[in-house]
């Protein structure tokens, strides 16, 4: 009845009790709407006032950069899934040194060889710290890669370099370890001769096994569950460390206690610590003090002689081993994956390498690292693969250890420093073909190998990658052995190659299939 009555009603001109009540309802609705609108205006005013008072101010003489927004900084102003193109555009706009804000924290991005060498080499003591971020929180600042620039870092870096040399780095004994692992890889690839396969886990397993041989004196069969867990968790954390959620973790401390995807990095790390500690404890049962068989034994011998001021400890050893493992696995395996991808797409370059390899190794059963001096073209191709792979594009973030200056700008202590190695590896004026895959970037006019100063895939200065020497040896021996025995072909049914990498702490090629063809009988291997 009331609804039927509404059809003949004229608001403001009541005819009866029902009309009077409906007029009163209209007045109250109007008042509520005014109050609600006023409330929203008040909220907007307060938010604007809040943003006005907390506006981020750049320090005096700080590098220029895009204007940050309160709380979030520049978080939404570039593609945090892969910011490399945005970093390049910002360099074009602001110059080779500019600033960003990750939340309210300032960061300075370094681009180009001149700026990066000035910071990481000339003024290395000022720029060799590590910032407080997701990676540092996960590792608790232990180990050697993320450790602060101080006594602990210096002692452990020195120990690692000395021990790696003692166990054959740069010597024939290390070659033998690498070539022994390559035999297992060749045997695996032999099974796929005449067909195709996905090589991702294969190269990761092989690289991981080589560092295991150095650390524990042992290896795992390809596909072993323990090895699979290690490689998977390390790879996940490498992607998380420079990914979207790491940026959010660093920018917004208020969300760190929430069950968001960055928690996965802590869970993975906890699992890896337990696995590594168990391996060390098992290793102790066969150890003979004073007669080290591998890296872990050397560290345990050092623990036996430590004093109260020593930075060595069993907890430190666990993280140390994990650092060396990931450093010895990710960069090498991803560079191998990139190398095979580009050699499949450039069969002419692959054939020229194979021709040179066949001539140099004609009467040898296996290659030696010294053979690189007689293979200028192959050596150039391997370096070009490293350059184009751009495996660690932003290195590992640095941090200023004190107030300092760089290229006329003032940079306060504690500022995050992002060395954009990618900008150097493709810098105009430093390379003949900065944006193309071309071995001529490493060949002089006489066709001899020549390494440009801008080749810094392992970074530069005191924080340069610990495993550079091992990685260089591995890449040469792996690729020469594989190219001598196999021809790698892009499968006809695989579609167009996609060279766009997956961004993270390291760049990883997207999964692809690899066609394998046998070049010569197994007896010649």
PDB file of N, CA, C and O in Angstrom, residues 120 128 130 142-165 169 295 299 311-312 316 320 323-324 327 396 398 458-469:
ATOM      1  N   UNK A 120      83.694   2.318  -6.937  1.00  0.00           N
ATOM      2  CA  UNK A 120      84.025   0.981  -6.434  1.00  0.00           C
ATOM      3  C   UNK A 120      85.521   0.690  -6.385  1.00  0.00           C
ATOM      4  O   UNK A 120      85.948  -0.217  -5.659  1.00  0.00           O
ATOM      5  N   UNK A 128      81.992   0.441  -0.066  1.00  0.00           N
ATOM      6  CA  UNK A 128      82.003  -1.023   0.012  1.00  0.00           C
ATOM      7  C   UNK A 128      81.137  -1.597   1.120  1.00  0.00           C
ATOM      8  O   UNK A 128      81.239  -2.779   1.441  1.00  0.00           O
ATOM      9  N   UNK A 130      77.364  -2.639   2.939  1.00  0.00           N
ATOM     10  CA  UNK A 130      76.147  -3.316   2.478  1.00  0.00           C
ATOM     11  C   UNK A 130      74.946  -2.685   3.184  1.00  0.00           C
ATOM     12  O   UNK A 130      74.959  -2.498   4.408  1.00  0.00           O
ATOM     13  N   UNK A 142      75.531 -12.294   8.047  1.00  0.00           N
ATOM     14  CA  UNK A 142      76.642 -13.242   8.188  1.00  0.00           C
ATOM     15  C   UNK A 142      77.171 -13.642   6.814  1.00  0.00           C
ATOM     16  O   UNK A 142      76.661 -13.225   5.793  1.00  0.00           O
ATOM     17  N   UNK A 143      78.190 -14.503   6.813  1.00  0.00           N
ATOM     18  CA  UNK A 143      78.782 -14.938   5.563  1.00  0.00           C
ATOM     19  C   UNK A 143      79.805 -13.940   5.068  1.00  0.00           C
ATOM     20  O   UNK A 143      80.466 -13.253   5.858  1.00  0.00           O
ATOM     21  N   UNK A 144      79.902 -13.809   3.757  1.00  0.00           N
ATOM     22  CA  UNK A 144      80.883 -12.897   3.173  1.00  0.00           C
ATOM     23  C   UNK A 144      80.263 -11.981   2.115  1.00  0.00           C
ATOM     24  O   UNK A 144      80.676 -10.836   1.974  1.00  0.00           O
ATOM     25  N   UNK A 145      79.248 -12.436   1.394  1.00  0.00           N
ATOM     26  CA  UNK A 145      78.675 -11.624   0.311  1.00  0.00           C
ATOM     27  C   UNK A 145      77.922 -10.419   0.857  1.00  0.00           C
ATOM     28  O   UNK A 145      78.088  -9.292   0.386  1.00  0.00           O
ATOM     29  N   UNK A 146      77.095 -10.611   1.892  1.00  0.00           N
ATOM     30  CA  UNK A 146      76.255  -9.536   2.416  1.00  0.00           C
ATOM     31  C   UNK A 146      76.841  -8.936   3.692  1.00  0.00           C
ATOM     32  O   UNK A 146      76.311  -7.984   4.249  1.00  0.00           O
ATOM     33  N   UNK A 147      77.936  -9.474   4.165  1.00  0.00           N
ATOM     34  CA  UNK A 147      78.540  -8.973   5.410  1.00  0.00           C
ATOM     35  C   UNK A 147      78.986  -7.520   5.265  1.00  0.00           C
ATOM     36  O   UNK A 147      79.389  -7.077   4.184  1.00  0.00           O
ATOM     37  N   UNK A 148      78.912  -6.770   6.369  1.00  0.00           N
ATOM     38  CA  UNK A 148      79.368  -5.381   6.368  1.00  0.00           C
ATOM     39  C   UNK A 148      80.860  -5.313   6.063  1.00  0.00           C
ATOM     40  O   UNK A 148      81.613  -6.270   6.277  1.00  0.00           O
ATOM     41  N   UNK A 149      81.282  -4.173   5.572  1.00  0.00           N
ATOM     42  CA  UNK A 149      82.682  -3.938   5.250  1.00  0.00           C
ATOM     43  C   UNK A 149      83.445  -3.720   6.549  1.00  0.00           C
ATOM     44  O   UNK A 149      83.489  -2.636   7.103  1.00  0.00           O
ATOM     45  N   UNK A 150      84.016  -4.811   7.068  1.00  0.00           N
ATOM     46  CA  UNK A 150      84.706  -4.736   8.359  1.00  0.00           C
ATOM     47  C   UNK A 150      85.578  -5.953   8.564  1.00  0.00           C
ATOM     48  O   UNK A 150      85.913  -6.684   7.619  1.00  0.00           O
ATOM     49  N   UNK A 151      85.944  -6.205   9.820  1.00  0.00           N
ATOM     50  CA  UNK A 151      86.876  -7.284  10.151  1.00  0.00           C
ATOM     51  C   UNK A 151      86.347  -8.645   9.707  1.00  0.00           C
ATOM     52  O   UNK A 151      87.066  -9.448   9.113  1.00  0.00           O
ATOM     53  N   UNK A 152      85.063  -8.935  10.029  1.00  0.00           N
ATOM     54  CA  UNK A 152      84.498 -10.243   9.666  1.00  0.00           C
ATOM     55  C   UNK A 152      84.596 -10.477   8.174  1.00  0.00           C
ATOM     56  O   UNK A 152      85.048 -11.541   7.716  1.00  0.00           O
ATOM     57  N   UNK A 153      84.198  -9.481   7.381  1.00  0.00           N
ATOM     58  CA  UNK A 153      84.234  -9.611   5.921  1.00  0.00           C
ATOM     59  C   UNK A 153      85.667  -9.807   5.434  1.00  0.00           C
ATOM     60  O   UNK A 153      85.956 -10.694   4.624  1.00  0.00           O
ATOM     61  N   UNK A 154      86.594  -8.981   5.926  1.00  0.00           N
ATOM     62  CA  UNK A 154      87.981  -9.055   5.473  1.00  0.00           C
ATOM     63  C   UNK A 154      88.610 -10.403   5.793  1.00  0.00           C
ATOM     64  O   UNK A 154      89.284 -11.009   4.955  1.00  0.00           O
ATOM     65  N   UNK A 155      88.383 -10.899   7.021  1.00  0.00           N
ATOM     66  CA  UNK A 155      88.973 -12.180   7.414  1.00  0.00           C
ATOM     67  C   UNK A 155      88.416 -13.333   6.580  1.00  0.00           C
ATOM     68  O   UNK A 155      89.160 -14.221   6.137  1.00  0.00           O
ATOM     69  N   UNK A 156      87.121 -13.323   6.346  1.00  0.00           N
ATOM     70  CA  UNK A 156      86.498 -14.432   5.618  1.00  0.00           C
ATOM     71  C   UNK A 156      86.774 -14.365   4.118  1.00  0.00           C
ATOM     72  O   UNK A 156      86.895 -15.403   3.459  1.00  0.00           O
ATOM     73  N   UNK A 157      86.889 -13.189   3.570  1.00  0.00           N
ATOM     74  CA  UNK A 157      87.238 -13.076   2.150  1.00  0.00           C
ATOM     75  C   UNK A 157      88.679 -13.552   1.934  1.00  0.00           C
ATOM     76  O   UNK A 157      88.965 -14.303   1.001  1.00  0.00           O
ATOM     77  N   UNK A 158      89.580 -13.122   2.825  1.00  0.00           N
ATOM     78  CA  UNK A 158      90.979 -13.526   2.727  1.00  0.00           C
ATOM     79  C   UNK A 158      91.111 -15.049   2.853  1.00  0.00           C
ATOM     80  O   UNK A 158      91.851 -15.690   2.101  1.00  0.00           O
ATOM     81  N   UNK A 159      90.359 -15.605   3.804  1.00  0.00           N
ATOM     82  CA  UNK A 159      90.402 -17.058   4.019  1.00  0.00           C
ATOM     83  C   UNK A 159      89.895 -17.802   2.778  1.00  0.00           C
ATOM     84  O   UNK A 159      90.489 -18.809   2.366  1.00  0.00           O
ATOM     85  N   UNK A 160      88.817 -17.308   2.180  1.00  0.00           N
ATOM     86  CA  UNK A 160      88.247 -17.973   1.004  1.00  0.00           C
ATOM     87  C   UNK A 160      89.229 -17.956  -0.163  1.00  0.00           C
ATOM     88  O   UNK A 160      89.447 -18.986  -0.825  1.00  0.00           O
ATOM     89  N   UNK A 161      89.818 -16.811  -0.437  1.00  0.00           N
ATOM     90  CA  UNK A 161      90.760 -16.704  -1.552  1.00  0.00           C
ATOM     91  C   UNK A 161      91.975 -17.608  -1.343  1.00  0.00           C
ATOM     92  O   UNK A 161      92.430 -18.296  -2.264  1.00  0.00           O
ATOM     93  N   UNK A 162      92.498 -17.607  -0.113  1.00  0.00           N
ATOM     94  CA  UNK A 162      93.662 -18.432   0.198  1.00  0.00           C
ATOM     95  C   UNK A 162      93.324 -19.914   0.063  1.00  0.00           C
ATOM     96  O   UNK A 162      94.086 -20.691  -0.542  1.00  0.00           O
ATOM     97  N   UNK A 163      92.170 -20.329   0.601  1.00  0.00           N
ATOM     98  CA  UNK A 163      91.800 -21.745   0.587  1.00  0.00           C
ATOM     99  C   UNK A 163      91.491 -22.226  -0.824  1.00  0.00           C
ATOM    100  O   UNK A 163      91.868 -23.345  -1.208  1.00  0.00           O
ATOM    101  N   UNK A 164      90.811 -21.394  -1.612  1.00  0.00           N
ATOM    102  CA  UNK A 164      90.521 -21.775  -2.991  1.00  0.00           C
ATOM    103  C   UNK A 164      91.816 -21.964  -3.785  1.00  0.00           C
ATOM    104  O   UNK A 164      91.933 -22.891  -4.588  1.00  0.00           O
ATOM    105  N   UNK A 165      92.797 -21.101  -3.549  1.00  0.00           N
ATOM    106  CA  UNK A 165      94.090 -21.263  -4.222  1.00  0.00           C
ATOM    107  C   UNK A 165      94.770 -22.557  -3.784  1.00  0.00           C
ATOM    108  O   UNK A 165      95.327 -23.295  -4.592  1.00  0.00           O
ATOM    109  N   UNK A 169      92.653 -23.630  -7.365  1.00  0.00           N
ATOM    110  CA  UNK A 169      92.104 -22.620  -8.266  1.00  0.00           C
ATOM    111  C   UNK A 169      93.222 -22.064  -9.133  1.00  0.00           C
ATOM    112  O   UNK A 169      94.225 -21.552  -8.633  1.00  0.00           O
ATOM    113  N   UNK A 295      87.295 -27.509   1.571  1.00  0.00           N
ATOM    114  CA  UNK A 295      87.117 -26.187   2.168  1.00  0.00           C
ATOM    115  C   UNK A 295      86.565 -26.272   3.595  1.00  0.00           C
ATOM    116  O   UNK A 295      87.026 -25.576   4.497  1.00  0.00           O
ATOM    117  N   UNK A 299      88.137 -24.857   7.216  1.00  0.00           N
ATOM    118  CA  UNK A 299      87.462 -23.931   8.130  1.00  0.00           C
ATOM    119  C   UNK A 299      87.403 -24.524   9.538  1.00  0.00           C
ATOM    120  O   UNK A 299      87.630 -23.827  10.533  1.00  0.00           O
ATOM    121  N   UNK A 311      86.507 -13.981  14.305  1.00  0.00           N
ATOM    122  CA  UNK A 311      85.145 -13.869  13.759  1.00  0.00           C
ATOM    123  C   UNK A 311      84.653 -15.208  13.220  1.00  0.00           C
ATOM    124  O   UNK A 311      83.538 -15.303  12.708  1.00  0.00           O
ATOM    125  N   UNK A 312      85.486 -16.251  13.333  1.00  0.00           N
ATOM    126  CA  UNK A 312      85.108 -17.568  12.827  1.00  0.00           C
ATOM    127  C   UNK A 312      84.209 -18.290  13.837  1.00  0.00           C
ATOM    128  O   UNK A 312      84.452 -18.246  15.039  1.00  0.00           O
ATOM    129  N   UNK A 316      78.725 -19.087  11.505  1.00  0.00           N
ATOM    130  CA  UNK A 316      79.268 -18.331  10.381  1.00  0.00           C
ATOM    131  C   UNK A 316      79.618 -19.272   9.222  1.00  0.00           C
ATOM    132  O   UNK A 316      79.407 -18.947   8.054  1.00  0.00           O
ATOM    133  N   UNK A 320      78.447 -19.044   5.369  1.00  0.00           N
ATOM    134  CA  UNK A 320      79.600 -18.931   4.470  1.00  0.00           C
ATOM    135  C   UNK A 320      79.498 -19.942   3.334  1.00  0.00           C
ATOM    136  O   UNK A 320      79.671 -19.613   2.154  1.00  0.00           O
ATOM    137  N   UNK A 323      76.751 -19.005   0.971  1.00  0.00           N
ATOM    138  CA  UNK A 323      77.186 -17.895   0.111  1.00  0.00           C
ATOM    139  C   UNK A 323      78.013 -18.402  -1.061  1.00  0.00           C
ATOM    140  O   UNK A 323      77.774 -18.039  -2.223  1.00  0.00           O
ATOM    141  N   UNK A 324      79.006 -19.227  -0.754  1.00  0.00           N
ATOM    142  CA  UNK A 324      79.899 -19.728  -1.789  1.00  0.00           C
ATOM    143  C   UNK A 324      79.164 -20.637  -2.765  1.00  0.00           C
ATOM    144  O   UNK A 324      79.447 -20.646  -3.973  1.00  0.00           O
ATOM    145  N   UNK A 327      76.971 -18.380  -5.052  1.00  0.00           N
ATOM    146  CA  UNK A 327      77.849 -17.596  -5.915  1.00  0.00           C
ATOM    147  C   UNK A 327      78.488 -18.470  -6.984  1.00  0.00           C
ATOM    148  O   UNK A 327      78.727 -18.026  -8.107  1.00  0.00           O
ATOM    149  N   UNK A 396      75.461  -6.594  -6.425  1.00  0.00           N
ATOM    150  CA  UNK A 396      74.804  -6.660  -5.119  1.00  0.00           C
ATOM    151  C   UNK A 396      74.898  -5.245  -4.561  1.00  0.00           C
ATOM    152  O   UNK A 396      75.958  -4.622  -4.639  1.00  0.00           O
ATOM    153  N   UNK A 398      75.526  -1.863  -2.800  1.00  0.00           N
ATOM    154  CA  UNK A 398      76.550  -1.379  -1.881  1.00  0.00           C
ATOM    155  C   UNK A 398      75.934  -0.339  -0.946  1.00  0.00           C
ATOM    156  O   UNK A 398      74.742  -0.023  -1.039  1.00  0.00           O
ATOM    157  N   UNK A 458      81.723  -9.262 -13.247  1.00  0.00           N
ATOM    158  CA  UNK A 458      81.891  -9.711 -11.862  1.00  0.00           C
ATOM    159  C   UNK A 458      82.010  -8.528 -10.900  1.00  0.00           C
ATOM    160  O   UNK A 458      82.421  -8.681  -9.763  1.00  0.00           O
ATOM    161  N   UNK A 459      81.655  -7.307 -11.367  1.00  0.00           N
ATOM    162  CA  UNK A 459      81.792  -6.076 -10.614  1.00  0.00           C
ATOM    163  C   UNK A 459      83.269  -5.663 -10.548  1.00  0.00           C
ATOM    164  O   UNK A 459      84.088  -6.157 -11.339  1.00  0.00           O
ATOM    165  N   UNK A 460      83.606  -4.774  -9.612  1.00  0.00           N
ATOM    166  CA  UNK A 460      84.972  -4.246  -9.541  1.00  0.00           C
ATOM    167  C   UNK A 460      85.282  -3.837  -8.107  1.00  0.00           C
ATOM    168  O   UNK A 460      84.387  -3.680  -7.277  1.00  0.00           O
ATOM    169  N   UNK A 461      86.561  -3.660  -7.815  1.00  0.00           N
ATOM    170  CA  UNK A 461      86.966  -3.228  -6.478  1.00  0.00           C
ATOM    171  C   UNK A 461      87.028  -4.367  -5.486  1.00  0.00           C
ATOM    172  O   UNK A 461      86.981  -5.554  -5.853  1.00  0.00           O
ATOM    173  N   UNK A 462      87.123  -4.053  -4.197  1.00  0.00           N
ATOM    174  CA  UNK A 462      87.268  -5.079  -3.148  1.00  0.00           C
ATOM    175  C   UNK A 462      86.108  -6.072  -3.089  1.00  0.00           C
ATOM    176  O   UNK A 462      86.285  -7.198  -2.630  1.00  0.00           O
ATOM    177  N   UNK A 463      84.920  -5.648  -3.550  1.00  0.00           N
ATOM    178  CA  UNK A 463      83.753  -6.525  -3.494  1.00  0.00           C
ATOM    179  C   UNK A 463      83.567  -7.346  -4.771  1.00  0.00           C
ATOM    180  O   UNK A 463      82.509  -7.943  -4.977  1.00  0.00           O
ATOM    181  N   UNK A 464      84.568  -7.364  -5.646  1.00  0.00           N
ATOM    182  CA  UNK A 464      84.463  -8.150  -6.872  1.00  0.00           C
ATOM    183  C   UNK A 464      84.176  -9.607  -6.510  1.00  0.00           C
ATOM    184  O   UNK A 464      84.590 -10.104  -5.460  1.00  0.00           O
ATOM    185  N   UNK A 465      83.441 -10.294  -7.382  1.00  0.00           N
ATOM    186  CA  UNK A 465      82.999 -11.666  -7.101  1.00  0.00           C
ATOM    187  C   UNK A 465      84.154 -12.574  -6.719  1.00  0.00           C
ATOM    188  O   UNK A 465      85.165 -12.661  -7.427  1.00  0.00           O
ATOM    189  N   UNK A 466      83.991 -13.268  -5.601  1.00  0.00           N
ATOM    190  CA  UNK A 466      85.001 -14.205  -5.109  1.00  0.00           C
ATOM    191  C   UNK A 466      85.301 -15.324  -6.100  1.00  0.00           C
ATOM    192  O   UNK A 466      86.423 -15.797  -6.208  1.00  0.00           O
ATOM    193  N   UNK A 467      84.291 -15.739  -6.827  1.00  0.00           N
ATOM    194  CA  UNK A 467      84.434 -16.904  -7.696  1.00  0.00           C
ATOM    195  C   UNK A 467      84.781 -16.575  -9.128  1.00  0.00           C
ATOM    196  O   UNK A 467      84.609 -17.428 -10.007  1.00  0.00           O
ATOM    197  N   UNK A 468      85.281 -15.364  -9.399  1.00  0.00           N
ATOM    198  CA  UNK A 468      85.563 -14.976 -10.788  1.00  0.00           C
ATOM    199  C   UNK A 468      86.519 -15.963 -11.469  1.00  0.00           C
ATOM    200  O   UNK A 468      86.282 -16.429 -12.578  1.00  0.00           O
ATOM    201  N   UNK A 469      87.624 -16.292 -10.795  1.00  0.00           N
ATOM    202  CA  UNK A 469      88.606 -17.198 -11.389  1.00  0.00           C
ATOM    203  C   UNK A 469      88.025 -18.564 -11.686  1.00  0.00           C
ATOM    204  O   UNK A 469      88.257 -19.140 -12.761  1.00  0.00           O
TER     205      UNK A 469
END
